[in-house]
CSV table of C-alpha atoms and ligand atoms in Angstrom, one decimal:
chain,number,residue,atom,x,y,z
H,1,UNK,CA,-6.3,-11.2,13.8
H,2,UNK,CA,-6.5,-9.3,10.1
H,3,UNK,CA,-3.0,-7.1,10.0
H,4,UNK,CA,-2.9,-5.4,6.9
H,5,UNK,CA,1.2,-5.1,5.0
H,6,UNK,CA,0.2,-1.6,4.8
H,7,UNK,CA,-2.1,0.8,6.1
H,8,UNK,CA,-2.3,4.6,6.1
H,9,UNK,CA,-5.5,5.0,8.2
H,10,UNK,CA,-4.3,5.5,11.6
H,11,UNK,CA,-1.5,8.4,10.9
H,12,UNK,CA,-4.5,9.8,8.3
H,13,UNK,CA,-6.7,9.7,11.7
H,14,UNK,CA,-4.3,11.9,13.9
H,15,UNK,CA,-3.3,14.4,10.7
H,16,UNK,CA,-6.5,14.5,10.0
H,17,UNK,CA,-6.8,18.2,10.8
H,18,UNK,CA,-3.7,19.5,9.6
H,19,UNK,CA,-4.3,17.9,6.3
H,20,UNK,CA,-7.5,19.0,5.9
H,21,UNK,CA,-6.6,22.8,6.2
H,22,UNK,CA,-3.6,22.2,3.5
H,23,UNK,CA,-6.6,21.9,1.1
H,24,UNK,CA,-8.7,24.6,2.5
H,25,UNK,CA,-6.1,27.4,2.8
H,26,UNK,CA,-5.2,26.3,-1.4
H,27,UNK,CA,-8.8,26.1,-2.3
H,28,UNK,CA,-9.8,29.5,-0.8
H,29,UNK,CA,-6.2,30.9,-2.6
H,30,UNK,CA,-6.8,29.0,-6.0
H,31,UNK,CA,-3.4,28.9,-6.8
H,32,UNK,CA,-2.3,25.4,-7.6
H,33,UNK,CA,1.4,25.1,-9.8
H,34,UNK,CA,4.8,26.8,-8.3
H,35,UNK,CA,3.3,28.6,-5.6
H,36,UNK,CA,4.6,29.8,-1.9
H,37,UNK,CA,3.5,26.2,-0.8
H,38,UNK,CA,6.0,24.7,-3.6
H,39,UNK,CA,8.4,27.0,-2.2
H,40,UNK,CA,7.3,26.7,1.7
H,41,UNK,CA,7.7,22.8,1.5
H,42,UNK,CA,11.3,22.7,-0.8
H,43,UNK,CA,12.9,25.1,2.2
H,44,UNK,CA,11.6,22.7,5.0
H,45,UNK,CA,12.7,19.5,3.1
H,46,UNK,CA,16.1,21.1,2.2
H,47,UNK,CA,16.6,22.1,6.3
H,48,UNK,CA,16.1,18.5,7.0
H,49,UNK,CA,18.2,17.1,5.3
H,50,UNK,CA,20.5,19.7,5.8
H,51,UNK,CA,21.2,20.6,2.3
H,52,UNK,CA,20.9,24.0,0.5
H,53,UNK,CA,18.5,23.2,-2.4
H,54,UNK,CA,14.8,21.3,-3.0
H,55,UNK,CA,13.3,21.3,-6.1
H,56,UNK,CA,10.1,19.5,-6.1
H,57,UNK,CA,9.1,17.4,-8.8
H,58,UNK,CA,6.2,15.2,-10.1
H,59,UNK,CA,7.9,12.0,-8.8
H,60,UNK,CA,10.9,10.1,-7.6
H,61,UNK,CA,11.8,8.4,-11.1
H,62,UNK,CA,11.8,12.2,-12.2
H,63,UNK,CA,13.6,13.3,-9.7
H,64,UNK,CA,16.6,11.0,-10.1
H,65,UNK,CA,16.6,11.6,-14.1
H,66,UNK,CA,16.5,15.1,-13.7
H,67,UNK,CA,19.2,15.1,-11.7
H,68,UNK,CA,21.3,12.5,-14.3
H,69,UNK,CA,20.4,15.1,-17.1
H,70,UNK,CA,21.4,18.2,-15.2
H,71,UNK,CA,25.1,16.8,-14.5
H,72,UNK,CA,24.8,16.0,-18.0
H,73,UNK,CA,24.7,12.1,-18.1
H,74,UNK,CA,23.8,11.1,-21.7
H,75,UNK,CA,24.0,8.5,-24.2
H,76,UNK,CA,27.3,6.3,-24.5
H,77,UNK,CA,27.4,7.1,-20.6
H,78,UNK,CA,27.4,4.1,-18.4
H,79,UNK,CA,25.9,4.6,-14.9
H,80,UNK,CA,26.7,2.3,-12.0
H,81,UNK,CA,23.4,1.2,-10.0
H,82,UNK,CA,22.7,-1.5,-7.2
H,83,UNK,CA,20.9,-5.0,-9.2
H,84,UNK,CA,18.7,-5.1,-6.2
H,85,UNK,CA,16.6,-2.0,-6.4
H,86,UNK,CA,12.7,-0.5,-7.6
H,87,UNK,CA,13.1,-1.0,-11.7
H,88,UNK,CA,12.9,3.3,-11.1
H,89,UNK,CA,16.5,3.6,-10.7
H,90,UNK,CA,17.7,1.6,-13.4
H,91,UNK,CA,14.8,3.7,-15.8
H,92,UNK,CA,15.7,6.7,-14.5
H,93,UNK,CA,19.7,5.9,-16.4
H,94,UNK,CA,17.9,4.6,-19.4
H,95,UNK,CA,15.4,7.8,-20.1
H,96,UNK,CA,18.5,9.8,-20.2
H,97,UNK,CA,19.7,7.3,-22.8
H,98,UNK,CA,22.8,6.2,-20.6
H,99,UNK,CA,23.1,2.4,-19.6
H,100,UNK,CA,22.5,1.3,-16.4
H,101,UNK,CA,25.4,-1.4,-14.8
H,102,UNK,CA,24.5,-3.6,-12.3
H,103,UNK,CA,26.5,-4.6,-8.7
H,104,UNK,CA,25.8,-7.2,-6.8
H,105,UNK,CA,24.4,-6.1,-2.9
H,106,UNK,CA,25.8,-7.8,0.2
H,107,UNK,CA,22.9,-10.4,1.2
H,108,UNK,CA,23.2,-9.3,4.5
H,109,UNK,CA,22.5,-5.6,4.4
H,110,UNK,CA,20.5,-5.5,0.6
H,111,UNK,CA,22.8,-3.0,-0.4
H,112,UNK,CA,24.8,-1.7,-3.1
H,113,UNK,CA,28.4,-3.9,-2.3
H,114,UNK,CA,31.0,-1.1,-2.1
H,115,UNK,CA,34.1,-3.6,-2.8
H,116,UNK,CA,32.7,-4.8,-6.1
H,117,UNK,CA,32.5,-1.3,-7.2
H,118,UNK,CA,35.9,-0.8,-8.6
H,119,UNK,CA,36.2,-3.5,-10.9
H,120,UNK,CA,32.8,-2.6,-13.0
H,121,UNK,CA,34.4,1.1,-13.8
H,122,UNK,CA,35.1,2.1,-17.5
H,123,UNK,CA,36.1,5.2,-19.2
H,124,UNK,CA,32.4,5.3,-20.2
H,125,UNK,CA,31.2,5.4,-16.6
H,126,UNK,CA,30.3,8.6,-15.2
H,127,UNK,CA,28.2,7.9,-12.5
H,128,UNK,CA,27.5,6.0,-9.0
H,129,UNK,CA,24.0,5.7,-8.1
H,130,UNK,CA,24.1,4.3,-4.7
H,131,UNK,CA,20.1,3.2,-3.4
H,132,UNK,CA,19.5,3.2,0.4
H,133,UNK,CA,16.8,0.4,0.3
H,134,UNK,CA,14.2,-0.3,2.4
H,135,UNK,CA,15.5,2.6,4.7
H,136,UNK,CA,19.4,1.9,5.7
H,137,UNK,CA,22.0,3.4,4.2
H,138,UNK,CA,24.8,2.2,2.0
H,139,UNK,CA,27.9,2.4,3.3
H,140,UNK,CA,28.8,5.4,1.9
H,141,UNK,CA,32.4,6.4,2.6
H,142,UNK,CA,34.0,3.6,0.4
H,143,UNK,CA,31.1,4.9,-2.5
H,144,UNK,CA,32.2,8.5,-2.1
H,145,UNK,CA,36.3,7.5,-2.0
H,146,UNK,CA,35.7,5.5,-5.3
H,147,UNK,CA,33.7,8.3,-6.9
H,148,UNK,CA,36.6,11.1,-5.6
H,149,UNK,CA,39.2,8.7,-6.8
H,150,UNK,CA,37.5,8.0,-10.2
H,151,UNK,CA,36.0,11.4,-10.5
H,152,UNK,CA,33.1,10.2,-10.8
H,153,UNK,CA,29.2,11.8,-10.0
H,154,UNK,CA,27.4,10.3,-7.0
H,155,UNK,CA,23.7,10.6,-7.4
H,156,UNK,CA,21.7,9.0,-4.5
H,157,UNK,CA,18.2,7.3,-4.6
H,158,UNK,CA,16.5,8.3,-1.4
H,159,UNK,CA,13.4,7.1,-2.2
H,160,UNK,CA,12.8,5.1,0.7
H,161,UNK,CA,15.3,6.6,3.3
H,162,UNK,CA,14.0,9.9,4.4
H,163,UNK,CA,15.6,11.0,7.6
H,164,UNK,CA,18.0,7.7,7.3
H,165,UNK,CA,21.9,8.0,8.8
H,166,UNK,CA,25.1,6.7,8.2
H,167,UNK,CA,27.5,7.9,10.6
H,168,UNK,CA,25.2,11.2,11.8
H,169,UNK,CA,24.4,12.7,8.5
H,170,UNK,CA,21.6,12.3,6.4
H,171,UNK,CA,21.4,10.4,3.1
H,172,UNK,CA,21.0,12.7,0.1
H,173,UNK,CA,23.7,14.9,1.6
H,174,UNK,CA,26.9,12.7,0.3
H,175,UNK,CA,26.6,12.7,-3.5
H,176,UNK,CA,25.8,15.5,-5.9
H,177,UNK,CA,22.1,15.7,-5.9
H,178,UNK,CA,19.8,13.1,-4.5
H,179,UNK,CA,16.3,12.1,-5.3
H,180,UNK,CA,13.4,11.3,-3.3
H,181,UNK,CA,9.8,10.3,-3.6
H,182,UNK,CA,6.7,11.0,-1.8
H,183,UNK,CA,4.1,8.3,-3.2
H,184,UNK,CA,1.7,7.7,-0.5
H,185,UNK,CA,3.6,4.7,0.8
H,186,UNK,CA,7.0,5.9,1.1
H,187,UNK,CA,8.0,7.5,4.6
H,188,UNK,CA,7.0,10.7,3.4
H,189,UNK,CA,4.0,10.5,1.5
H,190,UNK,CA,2.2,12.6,-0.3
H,191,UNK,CA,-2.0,12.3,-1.3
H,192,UNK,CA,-0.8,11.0,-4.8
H,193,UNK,CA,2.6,11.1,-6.8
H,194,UNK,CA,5.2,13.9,-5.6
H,195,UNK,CA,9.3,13.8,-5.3
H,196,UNK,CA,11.7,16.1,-4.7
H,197,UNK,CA,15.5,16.1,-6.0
H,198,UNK,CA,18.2,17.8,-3.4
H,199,UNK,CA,21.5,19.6,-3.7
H,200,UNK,CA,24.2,21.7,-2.5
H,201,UNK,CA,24.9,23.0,-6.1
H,202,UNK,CA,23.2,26.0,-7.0
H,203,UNK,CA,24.0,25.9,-10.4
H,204,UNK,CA,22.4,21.9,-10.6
H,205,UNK,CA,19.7,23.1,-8.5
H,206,UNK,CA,19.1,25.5,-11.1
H,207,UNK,CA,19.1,23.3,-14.0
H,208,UNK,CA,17.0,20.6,-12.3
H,209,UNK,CA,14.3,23.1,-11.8
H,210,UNK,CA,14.3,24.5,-15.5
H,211,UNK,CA,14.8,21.0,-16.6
H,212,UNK,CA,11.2,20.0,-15.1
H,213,UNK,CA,9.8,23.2,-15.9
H,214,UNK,CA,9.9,23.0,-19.9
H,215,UNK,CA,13.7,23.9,-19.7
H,216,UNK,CA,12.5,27.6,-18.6
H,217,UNK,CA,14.3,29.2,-16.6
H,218,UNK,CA,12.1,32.3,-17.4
H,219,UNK,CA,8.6,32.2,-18.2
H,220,UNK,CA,8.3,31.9,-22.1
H,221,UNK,CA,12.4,31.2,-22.2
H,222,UNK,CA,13.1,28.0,-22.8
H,223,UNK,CA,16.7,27.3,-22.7
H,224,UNK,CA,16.8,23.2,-22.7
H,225,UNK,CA,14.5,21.3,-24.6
H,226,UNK,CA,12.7,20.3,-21.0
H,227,UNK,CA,9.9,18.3,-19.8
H,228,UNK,CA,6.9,19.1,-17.2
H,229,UNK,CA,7.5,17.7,-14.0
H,230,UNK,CA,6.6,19.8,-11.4
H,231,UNK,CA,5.6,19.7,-7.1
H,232,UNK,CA,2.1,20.9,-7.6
H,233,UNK,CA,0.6,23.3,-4.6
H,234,UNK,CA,-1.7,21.2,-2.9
H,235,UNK,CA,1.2,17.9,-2.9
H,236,UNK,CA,3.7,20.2,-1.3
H,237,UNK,CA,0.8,21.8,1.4
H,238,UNK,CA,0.0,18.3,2.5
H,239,UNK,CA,4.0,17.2,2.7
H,240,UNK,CA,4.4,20.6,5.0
H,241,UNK,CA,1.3,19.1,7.0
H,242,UNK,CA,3.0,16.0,7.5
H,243,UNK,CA,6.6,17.0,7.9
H,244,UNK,CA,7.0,18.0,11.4
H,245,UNK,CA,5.9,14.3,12.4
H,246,UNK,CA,8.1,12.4,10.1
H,247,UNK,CA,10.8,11.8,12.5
H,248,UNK,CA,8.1,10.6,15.3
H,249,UNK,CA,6.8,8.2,12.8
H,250,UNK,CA,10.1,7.0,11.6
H,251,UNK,CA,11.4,5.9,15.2
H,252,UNK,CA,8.0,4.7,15.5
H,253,UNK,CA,9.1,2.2,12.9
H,254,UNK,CA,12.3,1.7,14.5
H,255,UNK,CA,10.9,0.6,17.4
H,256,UNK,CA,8.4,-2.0,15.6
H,257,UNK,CA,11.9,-2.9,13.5
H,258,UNK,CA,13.2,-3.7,17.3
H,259,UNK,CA,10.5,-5.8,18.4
H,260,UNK,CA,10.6,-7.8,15.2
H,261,UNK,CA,14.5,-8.2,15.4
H,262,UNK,CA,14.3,-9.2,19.3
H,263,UNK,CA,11.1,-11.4,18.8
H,264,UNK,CA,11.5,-13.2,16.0
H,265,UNK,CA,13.5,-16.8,16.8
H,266,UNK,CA,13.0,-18.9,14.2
H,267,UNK,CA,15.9,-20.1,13.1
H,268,UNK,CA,14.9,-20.7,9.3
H,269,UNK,CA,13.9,-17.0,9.6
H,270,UNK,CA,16.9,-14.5,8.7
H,271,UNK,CA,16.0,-10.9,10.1
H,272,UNK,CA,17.8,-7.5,8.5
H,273,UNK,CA,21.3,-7.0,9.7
H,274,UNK,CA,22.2,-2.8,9.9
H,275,UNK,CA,25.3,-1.6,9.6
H,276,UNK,CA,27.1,0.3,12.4
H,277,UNK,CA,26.6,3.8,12.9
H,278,UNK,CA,23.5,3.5,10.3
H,279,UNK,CA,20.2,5.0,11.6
H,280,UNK,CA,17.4,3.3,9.2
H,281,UNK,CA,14.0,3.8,9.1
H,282,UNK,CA,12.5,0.7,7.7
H,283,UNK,CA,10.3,1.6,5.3
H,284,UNK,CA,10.9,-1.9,4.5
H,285,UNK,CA,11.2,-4.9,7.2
H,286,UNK,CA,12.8,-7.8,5.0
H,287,UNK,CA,13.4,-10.8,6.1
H,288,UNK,CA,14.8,-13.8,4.3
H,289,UNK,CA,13.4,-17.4,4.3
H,290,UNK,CA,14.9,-20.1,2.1
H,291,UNK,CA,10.8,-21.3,2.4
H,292,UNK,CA,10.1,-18.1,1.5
H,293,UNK,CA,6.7,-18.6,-0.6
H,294,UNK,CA,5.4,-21.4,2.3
H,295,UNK,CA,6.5,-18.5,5.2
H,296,UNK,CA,4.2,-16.2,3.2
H,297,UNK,CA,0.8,-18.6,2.8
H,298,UNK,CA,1.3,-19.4,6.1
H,299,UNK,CA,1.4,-15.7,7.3
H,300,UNK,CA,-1.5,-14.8,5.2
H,301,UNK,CA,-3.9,-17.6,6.3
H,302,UNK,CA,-3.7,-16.1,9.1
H,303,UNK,CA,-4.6,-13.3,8.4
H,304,UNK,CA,-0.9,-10.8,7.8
H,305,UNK,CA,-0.4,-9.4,4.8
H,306,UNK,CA,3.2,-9.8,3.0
H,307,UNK,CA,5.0,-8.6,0.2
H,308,UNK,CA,7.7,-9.2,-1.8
H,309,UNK,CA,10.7,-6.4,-2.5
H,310,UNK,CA,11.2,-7.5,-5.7
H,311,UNK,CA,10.1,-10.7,-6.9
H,312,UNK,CA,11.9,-10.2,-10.5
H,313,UNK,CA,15.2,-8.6,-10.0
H,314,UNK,CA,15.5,-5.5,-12.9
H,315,UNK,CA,17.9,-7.5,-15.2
H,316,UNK,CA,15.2,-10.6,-15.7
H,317,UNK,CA,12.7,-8.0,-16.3
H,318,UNK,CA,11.6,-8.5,-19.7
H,319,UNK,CA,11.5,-4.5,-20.5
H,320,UNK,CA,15.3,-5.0,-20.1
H,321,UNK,CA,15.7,-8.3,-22.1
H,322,UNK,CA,17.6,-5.9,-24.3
H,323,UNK,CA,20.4,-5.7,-22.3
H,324,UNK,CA,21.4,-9.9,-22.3
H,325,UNK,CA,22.3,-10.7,-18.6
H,326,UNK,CA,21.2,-14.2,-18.2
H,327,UNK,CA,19.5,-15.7,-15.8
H,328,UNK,CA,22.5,-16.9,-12.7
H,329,UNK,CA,24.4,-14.1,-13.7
H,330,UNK,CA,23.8,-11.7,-10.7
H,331,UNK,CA,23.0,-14.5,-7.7
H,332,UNK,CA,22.9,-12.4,-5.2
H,333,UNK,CA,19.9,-10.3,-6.3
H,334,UNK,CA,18.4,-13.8,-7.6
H,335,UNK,CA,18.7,-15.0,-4.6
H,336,UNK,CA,17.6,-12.0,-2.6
H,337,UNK,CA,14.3,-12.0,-5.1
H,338,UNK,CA,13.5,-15.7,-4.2
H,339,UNK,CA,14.3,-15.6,-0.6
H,340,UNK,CA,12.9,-11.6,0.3
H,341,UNK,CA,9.7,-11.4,2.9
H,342,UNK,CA,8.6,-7.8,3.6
H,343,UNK,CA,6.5,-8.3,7.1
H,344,UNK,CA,4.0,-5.1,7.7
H,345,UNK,CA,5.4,-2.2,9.1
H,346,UNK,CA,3.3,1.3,9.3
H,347,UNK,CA,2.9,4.0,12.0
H,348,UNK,CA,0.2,3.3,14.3
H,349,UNK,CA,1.2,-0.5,14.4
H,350,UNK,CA,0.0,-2.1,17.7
H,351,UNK,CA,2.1,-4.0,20.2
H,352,UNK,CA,-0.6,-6.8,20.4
H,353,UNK,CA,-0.6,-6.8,16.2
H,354,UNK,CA,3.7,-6.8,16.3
H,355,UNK,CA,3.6,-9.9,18.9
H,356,UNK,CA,0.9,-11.5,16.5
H,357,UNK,CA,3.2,-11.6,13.6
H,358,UNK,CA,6.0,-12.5,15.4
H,359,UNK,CA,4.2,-15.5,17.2
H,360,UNK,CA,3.0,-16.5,13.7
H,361,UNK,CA,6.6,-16.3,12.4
H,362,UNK,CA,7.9,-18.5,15.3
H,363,UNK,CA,5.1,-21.1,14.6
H,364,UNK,CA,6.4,-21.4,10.9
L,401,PLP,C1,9.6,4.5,-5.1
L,401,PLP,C2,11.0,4.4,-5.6
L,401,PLP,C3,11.4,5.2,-6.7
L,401,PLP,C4,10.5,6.0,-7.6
L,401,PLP,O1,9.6,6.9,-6.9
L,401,PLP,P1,8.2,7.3,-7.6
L,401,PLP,O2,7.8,8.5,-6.8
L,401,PLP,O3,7.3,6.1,-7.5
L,401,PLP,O4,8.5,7.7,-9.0
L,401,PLP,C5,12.7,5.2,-7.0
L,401,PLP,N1,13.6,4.4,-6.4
L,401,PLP,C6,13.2,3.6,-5.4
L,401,PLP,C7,14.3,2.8,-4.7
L,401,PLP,C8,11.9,3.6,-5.0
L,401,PLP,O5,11.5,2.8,-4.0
């Protein structure tokens, strides 16, 4: 059997129609940059996640360094981020021209480590960003209590947590703004690159928008020396197209999450632990293998495609060999890095192709 890691063909297949008139109806309008489908899609987004304000953007890393610029997160700042994260969040802090500090995760859940939080905090930091990777949430109420208690910003990375829960309330609805990214791949994907920053502050909200619109808050008024990063028409129609099925999908890939967790019993084979009261939705199934590398050629001989999330943690990566941290000096993201196997996981996975991988695991 040939299981792909990814494929977007059967959810394309049933959305087939609805995507398909997205394009018509802004074809036959011609109208393509901040239009009513810009605006249609933002109000949606921001009612589910149950915040007050969308902006769209051209992309997740813009969305998250947007949102750094409009709280006003600069150089000589120091940002706290996860070392086991996309390199996106870390170059989001460094466009700004603030430095990016790494914590540890806890193995178990690939998370930001609340508890090591404290002790990385300087009168130069300014900000907690925390990432809810591969779909589960990060234990957010020690975060927020060290940012209240520090006075610190809280900007999350959503990027691959649409619709995820921590104790019945969204992610992107705890910190100041949050960003999130619809390449095609993530949860929410759009036909190419799209994001989307969220907030309760109007004024933010406000500054975000004129920040990615050539710092106009006017047309022909500039009033911050901006950049151009906006959600153009035909992104944000086929995100309103595929919306309304985003929950369906995601506990679609809760339940594939569930047959991996119950099926899988190899005992070299470590499967994702979730937190209580969290709600993921897996954009990610991880699993970790001390055999890592001879787990994956054995899956994909026959025939399942892996892959690997990340296989060079941020601070070995050699466009941040400016910033000195030696190889050993953040294990637990080294360790994640050389022990992390992403099984596939899409909507419109089949039960016979979920109890092929998981045979295939158990013969390992
Ligand atoms: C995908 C991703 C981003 C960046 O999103 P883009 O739309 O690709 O710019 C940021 N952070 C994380 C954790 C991601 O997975």
């Amino acid at each position: 059997m040939k299981i792909p890691f990814v494929t977007f063909l059967p959810m394309e297949k049933e959305l087939n129609n609805g995507i398909r008139d997205a394009f018509d109806r802004i074809f036959t309008r011609s109208w393509y940059i901040e239009g009513v489908e810009d605006e249609a899609f933002e109000k949606a987004f921001a009612e589910y996640c149950g915040t007050e304000y969308c902006i769209g953007v051209g992309n997740g890393l813009d969305a998250l360094m947007l949102a750094l610029k409009a709280l006003g997160i600069g150089e000589g700042d120091e940002v706290i981020v996860p070392s086991n994260t996309y390199i996106a969040t870390a170059l989001a802090v460094t466009y700004v021209g603030a430095s990016p500090v790494f914590i540890e995760p806890d193995i178990r859940t690939f998370n930001i480590n609340p508890e090591l939080i404290e002790a990385a905090i300087t009168d130069r930091t300014k900000v907690i960003m925390p990432v809810h990777l591969y779909g589960q949430a990060c234990d957010m109420d020690p975060i927020m209590e060290i940012a209240h208690h520090y006075n610190l910003f809280v900007v999350e990375d959503c990027a691959q947590a649409h619709g995820a829960t921590y104790k019945g309330k969204k992610v992107g609805t705890f910190g100041d703004a949050a960003g999130f990214s619809f390449y095609p791949g993530k949860n929410l994907g759009a036909l190419g690159d799209a994001g989307a920053a969220v907030t309760n502050d109007k004024e933010l909200a406000d500054k975000i928008r004129a920040l990615g619109n050539y710092g106009s808050d006017c047309k022909y008024h500039h009033i911050y020396k901006g950049n151009n990063s906006r959600l153009d028409e035909l992104q944000a129609a086929f995100l309103s197209a595929k919306l309304p099925h985003l929950e369906r999908m995601n506990e679609e890939r809760r339940r594939i999450a569930q047959m991996y967790t119950e099926g899988i019993r190899n005992p070299k084979v470590i499967t994702p632990y979730v937190i209580p009261n969290c709600v993921p939705v897996w954009h990610i199934y991880g699993i970790r293998c001390k055999d890592r590398d001879a787990l994956e050629k054995h899956l994909n001989e026959k025939g399942i495609g892996t892959n690997k999330h990340y296989p060079i943690p941020i601070h070995l990566q050699e466009c941040y060999k400016d910033l000195k941290i030696q190889k050993g000096a953040l294990p637990v993201a080294e360790k994640i890095s050389d022990t992390e196997l992403s099984l596939p996981m899409f909507y419109g996975m089949t039960d016979e192709e979920i109890k092929y991988v998981i045979k295939v695991i158990n013969e390992f």
